[in-house]
Amino acid sequence: MEITNVMEYEEIARQKLPKMVFDYYSSGAEDQWTLRENRNAFSRILFRPRILIDVSKIDVSTTVLGFKISMPIMIAPTAMQKMAHPEGEYATARAASAAGTIMTLSSWATSSVEEVASTGPGIRFFQLYVYKDRNVVAQLVRRAERAGFKAIALTVDTPRLGRREADIKNRFTLPPYLTLKNFEGLDLGKMDKTNDSGLASYVAGQVDRSLSWKDVKWLRTITKLPILVKGVLTAEDTRIAIECGAAGIIVSNHGARQLDYVPATIMALEEVVRAAQGRVPVFLDGGVRRGTDVFKALALGASGIFIGRPVLFSLAAEGEAGVRKVLQMLRDEFELTMALSGCRSLKEITRDHIVADWDAPRIAPRL
Ligand code: FNR
């Protein structure tokens, strides 16, 4: 059957993957309210399209941290991609590069920064989890720099792992034929099978729960790479992140895998954009599955979006070709949304092109 939208890959992945792997990829935390809300919230934003504008030429390209990319659709870091497909992160890196966009490599990738770099040219960011052992962190950041990664996405919403009940039931662990490649040489590449989630135990053992704003400053002392703070949901934290020298903010709830009952990222976006006051770019991830979602995020002030699960599901279904197809479908849908809204470039997308259900009515009712 022909695939005509990004969501269709999820069912194919469900059929192809072992249950433990599919559940790890698809789950959210606890009641999974935020997981559903990440999608549902997009449907509370409607368009105010402008008509009779010459849309025969549309430019969807943009610049992120000074890097020119083909579209404002990028790849979020997702761990352990070789569980989805033997080519794992290599396939994702090649697909991103072919699409002319940015891939973010997870700290917990099953391919190392050097291996991903060896797939060829491409603009790549490195996602960082801060381990208790800061020598491990410093080494890893240095390796990412040397491998040509262009920015660090510092994940700040994971002092402990969220409670993902399917992983607990499945006794989730990294299959023994794989390792967290970035940590292999440091003897931290394996994950034990435990009597709950193996990943939750790994995080409890290795990841630094004491991480705080002073560490963002510390990170700036060990690298010249720009730092994106990933996992911001409030105006307050946006201001602090900027004061601490963040080069950008990623509004993210970790794909609803950490604290349940946080708002959908598309609901939190505008608050963050207002607090940032244009000082740094604001990005969003979480539930983006349609070109219309991308447009809505940009209309609310995002400079770009990242996708997580669609990459994993398409990778499972068709490897690199699947990831390419996901990127192409989102690009095509986004371009079509622009045309039908009367926007020829990203600059022309404004807040007035959408109306959200939290907006005040535009026309006062006649009494
Ligand atoms: C993630 N995410 C994530 N984030 C991060 O900073 N480091 C990581 O290693 C991972 N790993 C990971 C694995 C899986 C299976 C998922 C689904 C997610 C979160 C990810 O970067 C992103 O925030 C969300 O995936 C975005 O939401 P969608 O697009 O999946 O709805």
PDB file of N, CA and C in Angstrom, residues 75-140:
ATOM      1  N   ILE A  75      15.851  16.983  12.424  1.00  0.00           N
ATOM      2  CA  ILE A  75      15.705  15.685  13.091  1.00  0.00           C
ATOM      3  C   ILE A  75      16.128  15.778  14.553  1.00  0.00           C
ATOM      4  N   ALA A  76      15.212  15.399  15.435  1.00  0.00           N
ATOM      5  CA  ALA A  76      15.461  15.408  16.883  1.00  0.00           C
ATOM      6  C   ALA A  76      16.342  14.210  17.235  1.00  0.00           C
ATOM      7  N   PRO A  77      17.039  14.295  18.360  1.00  0.00           N
ATOM      8  CA  PRO A  77      17.823  13.136  18.799  1.00  0.00           C
ATOM      9  C   PRO A  77      16.911  12.050  19.345  1.00  0.00           C
ATOM     10  N   THR A  78      17.028  10.860  18.807  1.00  0.00           N
ATOM     11  CA  THR A  78      16.339   9.725  19.420  1.00  0.00           C
ATOM     12  C   THR A  78      17.372   8.611  19.584  1.00  0.00           C
ATOM     13  N   ALA A  79      17.316   7.972  20.739  1.00  0.00           N
ATOM     14  CA  ALA A  79      18.329   7.007  21.123  1.00  0.00           C
ATOM     15  C   ALA A  79      18.207   5.704  20.326  1.00  0.00           C
ATOM     16  N   MET A  80      19.295   4.995  20.211  1.00  0.00           N
ATOM     17  CA  MET A  80      19.321   3.569  19.833  1.00  0.00           C
ATOM     18  C   MET A  80      18.606   3.250  18.526  1.00  0.00           C
ATOM     19  N   GLN A  81      18.993   3.916  17.478  1.00  0.00           N
ATOM     20  CA  GLN A  81      18.294   3.742  16.198  1.00  0.00           C
ATOM     21  C   GLN A  81      18.598   2.414  15.503  1.00  0.00           C
ATOM     22  N   LYS A  82      19.660   1.731  15.936  1.00  0.00           N
ATOM     23  CA  LYS A  82      19.922   0.425  15.300  1.00  0.00           C
ATOM     24  C   LYS A  82      18.946  -0.655  15.760  1.00  0.00           C
ATOM     25  N   MET A  83      18.152  -0.356  16.761  1.00  0.00           N
ATOM     26  CA  MET A  83      17.070  -1.299  17.099  1.00  0.00           C
ATOM     27  C   MET A  83      15.971  -1.239  16.035  1.00  0.00           C
ATOM     28  N   ALA A  84      15.920  -0.109  15.326  1.00  0.00           N
ATOM     29  CA  ALA A  84      14.879   0.049  14.298  1.00  0.00           C
ATOM     30  C   ALA A  84      15.329  -0.562  12.981  1.00  0.00           C
ATOM     31  N   HIS A  85      16.617  -0.427  12.688  1.00  0.00           N
ATOM     32  CA  HIS A  85      17.140  -0.844  11.383  1.00  0.00           C
ATOM     33  C   HIS A  85      18.646  -1.029  11.529  1.00  0.00           C
ATOM     34  N   PRO A  86      19.222  -2.032  10.849  1.00  0.00           N
ATOM     35  CA  PRO A  86      20.667  -2.261  11.015  1.00  0.00           C
ATOM     36  C   PRO A  86      21.531  -1.043  10.676  1.00  0.00           C
ATOM     37  N   GLU A  87      21.061  -0.204   9.782  1.00  0.00           N
ATOM     38  CA  GLU A  87      21.839   0.989   9.411  1.00  0.00           C
ATOM     39  C   GLU A  87      21.671   2.124  10.419  1.00  0.00           C
ATOM     40  N   GLY A  88      20.622   2.060  11.214  1.00  0.00           N
ATOM     41  CA  GLY A  88      20.387   3.003  12.304  1.00  0.00           C
ATOM     42  C   GLY A  88      20.733   4.441  11.986  1.00  0.00           C
ATOM     43  N   GLU A  89      21.602   5.027  12.815  1.00  0.00           N
ATOM     44  CA  GLU A  89      21.932   6.443  12.712  1.00  0.00           C
ATOM     45  C   GLU A  89      22.612   6.784  11.380  1.00  0.00           C
ATOM     46  N   TYR A  90      23.290   5.807  10.759  1.00  0.00           N
ATOM     47  CA  TYR A  90      23.908   6.098   9.444  1.00  0.00           C
ATOM     48  C   TYR A  90      22.817   6.482   8.440  1.00  0.00           C
ATOM     49  N   ALA A  91      21.755   5.682   8.455  1.00  0.00           N
ATOM     50  CA  ALA A  91      20.660   5.916   7.502  1.00  0.00           C
ATOM     51  C   ALA A  91      20.027   7.279   7.762  1.00  0.00           C
ATOM     52  N   THR A  92      19.839   7.600   9.028  1.00  0.00           N
ATOM     53  CA  THR A  92      19.230   8.894   9.375  1.00  0.00           C
ATOM     54  C   THR A  92      20.137  10.041   8.926  1.00  0.00           C
ATOM     55  N   ALA A  93      21.434   9.882   9.169  1.00  0.00           N
ATOM     56  CA  ALA A  93      22.382  10.936   8.795  1.00  0.00           C
ATOM     57  C   ALA A  93      22.368  11.143   7.286  1.00  0.00           C
ATOM     58  N   ARG A  94      22.338  10.064   6.540  1.00  0.00           N
ATOM     59  CA  ARG A  94      22.347  10.188   5.067  1.00  0.00           C
ATOM     60  C   ARG A  94      21.057  10.817   4.575  1.00  0.00           C
ATOM     61  N   ALA A  95      19.949  10.417   5.171  1.00  0.00           N
ATOM     62  CA  ALA A  95      18.658  10.967   4.734  1.00  0.00           C
ATOM     63  C   ALA A  95      18.586  12.465   5.038  1.00  0.00           C
ATOM     64  N   ALA A  96      19.089  12.863   6.208  1.00  0.00           N
ATOM     65  CA  ALA A  96      19.055  14.286   6.580  1.00  0.00           C
ATOM     66  C   ALA A  96      19.918  15.077   5.615  1.00  0.00           C
ATOM     67  N   SER A  97      21.097  14.552   5.339  1.00  0.00           N
ATOM     68  CA  SER A  97      22.001  15.252   4.452  1.00  0.00           C
ATOM     69  C   SER A  97      21.431  15.350   3.044  1.00  0.00           C
ATOM     70  N   ALA A  98      20.806  14.274   2.567  1.00  0.00           N
ATOM     71  CA  ALA A  98      20.196  14.323   1.229  1.00  0.00           C
ATOM     72  C   ALA A  98      19.077  15.359   1.177  1.00  0.00           C
ATOM     73  N   ALA A  99      18.390  15.541   2.302  1.00  0.00           N
ATOM     74  CA  ALA A  99      17.288  16.510   2.330  1.00  0.00           C
ATOM     75  C   ALA A  99      17.795  17.926   2.599  1.00  0.00           C
ATOM     76  N   GLY A 100      19.080  18.045   2.875  1.00  0.00           N
ATOM     77  CA  GLY A 100      19.659  19.360   3.133  1.00  0.00           C
ATOM     78  C   GLY A 100      19.275  19.924   4.486  1.00  0.00           C
ATOM     79  N   THR A 101      19.048  19.030   5.445  1.00  0.00           N
ATOM     80  CA  THR A 101      18.679  19.536   6.765  1.00  0.00           C
ATOM     81  C   THR A 101      19.548  18.957   7.878  1.00  0.00           C
ATOM     82  N   ILE A 102      19.253  19.359   9.093  1.00  0.00           N
ATOM     83  CA  ILE A 102      20.101  19.037  10.242  1.00  0.00           C
ATOM     84  C   ILE A 102      19.616  17.777  10.942  1.00  0.00           C
ATOM     85  N   MET A 103      20.589  16.930  11.299  1.00  0.00           N
ATOM     86  CA  MET A 103      20.292  15.785  12.157  1.00  0.00           C
ATOM     87  C   MET A 103      20.913  16.040  13.521  1.00  0.00           C
ATOM     88  N   THR A 104      20.168  15.747  14.571  1.00  0.00           N
ATOM     89  CA  THR A 104      20.745  15.785  15.911  1.00  0.00           C
ATOM     90  C   THR A 104      21.007  14.348  16.335  1.00  0.00           C
ATOM     91  N   LEU A 105      22.254  14.069  16.708  1.00  0.00           N
ATOM     92  CA  LEU A 105      22.611  12.711  17.134  1.00  0.00           C
ATOM     93  C   LEU A 105      22.464  12.606  18.650  1.00  0.00           C
ATOM     94  N   SER A 106      21.812  11.551  19.092  1.00  0.00           N
ATOM     95  CA  SER A 106      21.642  11.335  20.535  1.00  0.00           C
ATOM     96  C   SER A 106      22.951  10.910  21.187  1.00  0.00           C
ATOM     97  N   SER A 107      23.141  11.314  22.435  1.00  0.00           N
ATOM     98  CA  SER A 107      24.234  10.761  23.259  1.00  0.00           C
ATOM     99  C   SER A 107      24.152   9.234  23.266  1.00  0.00           C
ATOM    100  N   TRP A 108      22.924   8.737  23.314  1.00  0.00           N
ATOM    101  CA  TRP A 108      22.699   7.292  23.423  1.00  0.00           C
ATOM    102  C   TRP A 108      22.503   6.629  22.067  1.00  0.00           C
ATOM    103  N   ALA A 109      23.178   7.144  21.082  1.00  0.00           N
ATOM    104  CA  ALA A 109      23.107   6.533  19.758  1.00  0.00           C
ATOM    105  C   ALA A 109      23.827   5.187  19.774  1.00  0.00           C
ATOM    106  N   THR A 110      23.421   4.333  18.837  1.00  0.00           N
ATOM    107  CA  THR A 110      24.108   3.055  18.660  1.00  0.00           C
ATOM    108  C   THR A 110      25.196   3.173  17.594  1.00  0.00           C
ATOM    109  N   SER A 111      25.504   4.391  17.178  1.00  0.00           N
ATOM    110  CA  SER A 111      26.654   4.700  16.317  1.00  0.00           C
ATOM    111  C   SER A 111      27.357   5.888  16.962  1.00  0.00           C
ATOM    112  N   SER A 112      28.683   5.912  16.852  1.00  0.00           N
ATOM    113  CA  SER A 112      29.427   6.981  17.526  1.00  0.00           C
ATOM    114  C   SER A 112      29.421   8.263  16.710  1.00  0.00           C
ATOM    115  N   VAL A 113      29.841   9.350  17.343  1.00  0.00           N
ATOM    116  CA  VAL A 113      29.949  10.629  16.616  1.00  0.00           C
ATOM    117  C   VAL A 113      30.884  10.480  15.410  1.00  0.00           C
ATOM    118  N   GLU A 114      31.980   9.741  15.588  1.00  0.00           N
ATOM    119  CA  GLU A 114      32.941   9.574  14.491  1.00  0.00           C
ATOM    120  C   GLU A 114      32.318   8.757  13.359  1.00  0.00           C
ATOM    121  N   GLU A 115      31.598   7.713  13.715  1.00  0.00           N
ATOM    122  CA  GLU A 115      30.965   6.882  12.676  1.00  0.00           C
ATOM    123  C   GLU A 115      29.937   7.690  11.886  1.00  0.00           C
ATOM    124  N   VAL A 116      29.159   8.481  12.576  1.00  0.00           N
ATOM    125  CA  VAL A 116      28.137   9.275  11.885  1.00  0.00           C
ATOM    126  C   VAL A 116      28.813  10.308  10.985  1.00  0.00           C
ATOM    127  N   ALA A 117      29.885  10.911  11.492  1.00  0.00           N
ATOM    128  CA  ALA A 117      30.615  11.889  10.676  1.00  0.00           C
ATOM    129  C   ALA A 117      31.146  11.232   9.402  1.00  0.00           C
ATOM    130  N   SER A 118      31.536   9.951   9.496  1.00  0.00           N
ATOM    131  CA  SER A 118      32.135   9.283   8.345  1.00  0.00           C
ATOM    132  C   SER A 118      31.116   8.959   7.249  1.00  0.00           C
ATOM    133  N   THR A 119      29.839   9.185   7.497  1.00  0.00           N
ATOM    134  CA  THR A 119      28.851   8.913   6.445  1.00  0.00           C
ATOM    135  C   THR A 119      28.897   9.967   5.343  1.00  0.00           C
ATOM    136  N   GLY A 120      29.605  11.081   5.603  1.00  0.00           N
ATOM    137  CA  GLY A 120      29.703  12.118   4.582  1.00  0.00           C
ATOM    138  C   GLY A 120      29.323  13.468   5.148  1.00  0.00           C
ATOM    139  N   PRO A 121      29.333  14.473   4.259  1.00  0.00           N
ATOM    140  CA  PRO A 121      29.066  15.817   4.757  1.00  0.00           C
ATOM    141  C   PRO A 121      27.633  15.973   5.232  1.00  0.00           C
ATOM    142  N   GLY A 122      27.423  16.965   6.067  1.00  0.00           N
ATOM    143  CA  GLY A 122      26.083  17.224   6.597  1.00  0.00           C
ATOM    144  C   GLY A 122      26.215  18.115   7.818  1.00  0.00           C
ATOM    145  N   ILE A 123      25.177  18.875   8.084  1.00  0.00           N
ATOM    146  CA  ILE A 123      25.190  19.723   9.276  1.00  0.00           C
ATOM    147  C   ILE A 123      24.541  18.926  10.390  1.00  0.00           C
ATOM    148  N   ARG A 124      25.319  18.720  11.464  1.00  0.00           N
ATOM    149  CA  ARG A 124      24.813  17.857  12.540  1.00  0.00           C
ATOM    150  C   ARG A 124      25.008  18.509  13.895  1.00  0.00           C
ATOM    151  N   PHE A 125      24.033  18.284  14.766  1.00  0.00           N
ATOM    152  CA  PHE A 125      24.134  18.723  16.156  1.00  0.00           C
ATOM    153  C   PHE A 125      24.308  17.479  17.021  1.00  0.00           C
ATOM    154  N   PHE A 126      24.896  17.693  18.192  1.00  0.00           N
ATOM    155  CA  PHE A 126      25.077  16.575  19.119  1.00  0.00           C
ATOM    156  C   PHE A 126      24.263  16.821  20.380  1.00  0.00           C
ATOM    157  N   GLN A 127      23.419  15.847  20.721  1.00  0.00           N
ATOM    158  CA  GLN A 127      22.603  15.973  21.935  1.00  0.00           C
ATOM    159  C   GLN A 127      23.393  15.437  23.122  1.00  0.00           C
ATOM    160  N   LEU A 128      23.397  16.177  24.199  1.00  0.00           N
ATOM    161  CA  LEU A 128      24.217  15.801  25.346  1.00  0.00           C
ATOM    162  C   LEU A 128      23.382  15.479  26.581  1.00  0.00           C
ATOM    163  N   TYR A 129      23.666  14.306  27.153  1.00  0.00           N
ATOM    164  CA  TYR A 129      23.228  13.996  28.513  1.00  0.00           C
ATOM    165  C   TYR A 129      24.449  14.171  29.401  1.00  0.00           C
ATOM    166  N   VAL A 130      24.279  14.872  30.500  1.00  0.00           N
ATOM    167  CA  VAL A 130      25.424  15.126  31.377  1.00  0.00           C
ATOM    168  C   VAL A 130      25.543  13.992  32.400  1.00  0.00           C
ATOM    169  N   TYR A 131      26.655  13.285  32.308  1.00  0.00           N
ATOM    170  CA  TYR A 131      26.938  12.176  33.221  1.00  0.00           C
ATOM    171  C   TYR A 131      27.551  12.716  34.518  1.00  0.00           C
ATOM    172  N   LYS A 132      27.443  11.895  35.565  1.00  0.00           N
ATOM    173  CA  LYS A 132      28.030  12.298  36.848  1.00  0.00           C
ATOM    174  C   LYS A 132      29.525  12.552  36.675  1.00  0.00           C
ATOM    175  N   ASP A 133      30.167  11.704  35.901  1.00  0.00           N
ATOM    176  CA  ASP A 133      31.603  11.848  35.667  1.00  0.00           C
ATOM    177  C   ASP A 133      31.838  12.903  34.578  1.00  0.00           C
ATOM    178  N   ARG A 134      32.264  14.076  35.024  1.00  0.00           N
ATOM    179  CA  ARG A 134      32.394  15.182  34.059  1.00  0.00           C
ATOM    180  C   ARG A 134      33.529  14.972  33.057  1.00  0.00           C
ATOM    181  N   ASN A 135      34.467  14.075  33.381  1.00  0.00           N
ATOM    182  CA  ASN A 135      35.502  13.769  32.375  1.00  0.00           C
ATOM    183  C   ASN A 135      34.882  13.095  31.165  1.00  0.00           C
ATOM    184  N   VAL A 136      33.897  12.279  31.431  1.00  0.00           N
ATOM    185  CA  VAL A 136      33.176  11.605  30.344  1.00  0.00           C
ATOM    186  C   VAL A 136      32.523  12.658  29.449  1.00  0.00           C
ATOM    187  N   VAL A 137      31.902  13.644  30.077  1.00  0.00           N
ATOM    188  CA  VAL A 137      31.196  14.687  29.330  1.00  0.00           C
ATOM    189  C   VAL A 137      32.195  15.503  28.496  1.00  0.00           C
ATOM    190  N   ALA A 138      33.260  15.921  29.156  1.00  0.00           N
ATOM    191  CA  ALA A 138      34.246  16.767  28.467  1.00  0.00           C
ATOM    192  C   ALA A 138      34.829  16.031  27.267  1.00  0.00           C
ATOM    193  N   GLN A 139      35.143  14.751  27.452  1.00  0.00           N
ATOM    194  CA  GLN A 139      35.690  13.945  26.340  1.00  0.00           C
ATOM    195  C   GLN A 139      34.713  13.841  25.181  1.00  0.00           C
ATOM    196  N   LEU A 140      33.477  13.604  25.539  1.00  0.00           N
ATOM    197  CA  LEU A 140      32.446  13.408  24.522  1.00  0.00           C
ATOM    198  C   LEU A 140      32.233  14.691  23.711  1.00  0.00           C
TER     199      LEU A 140
END
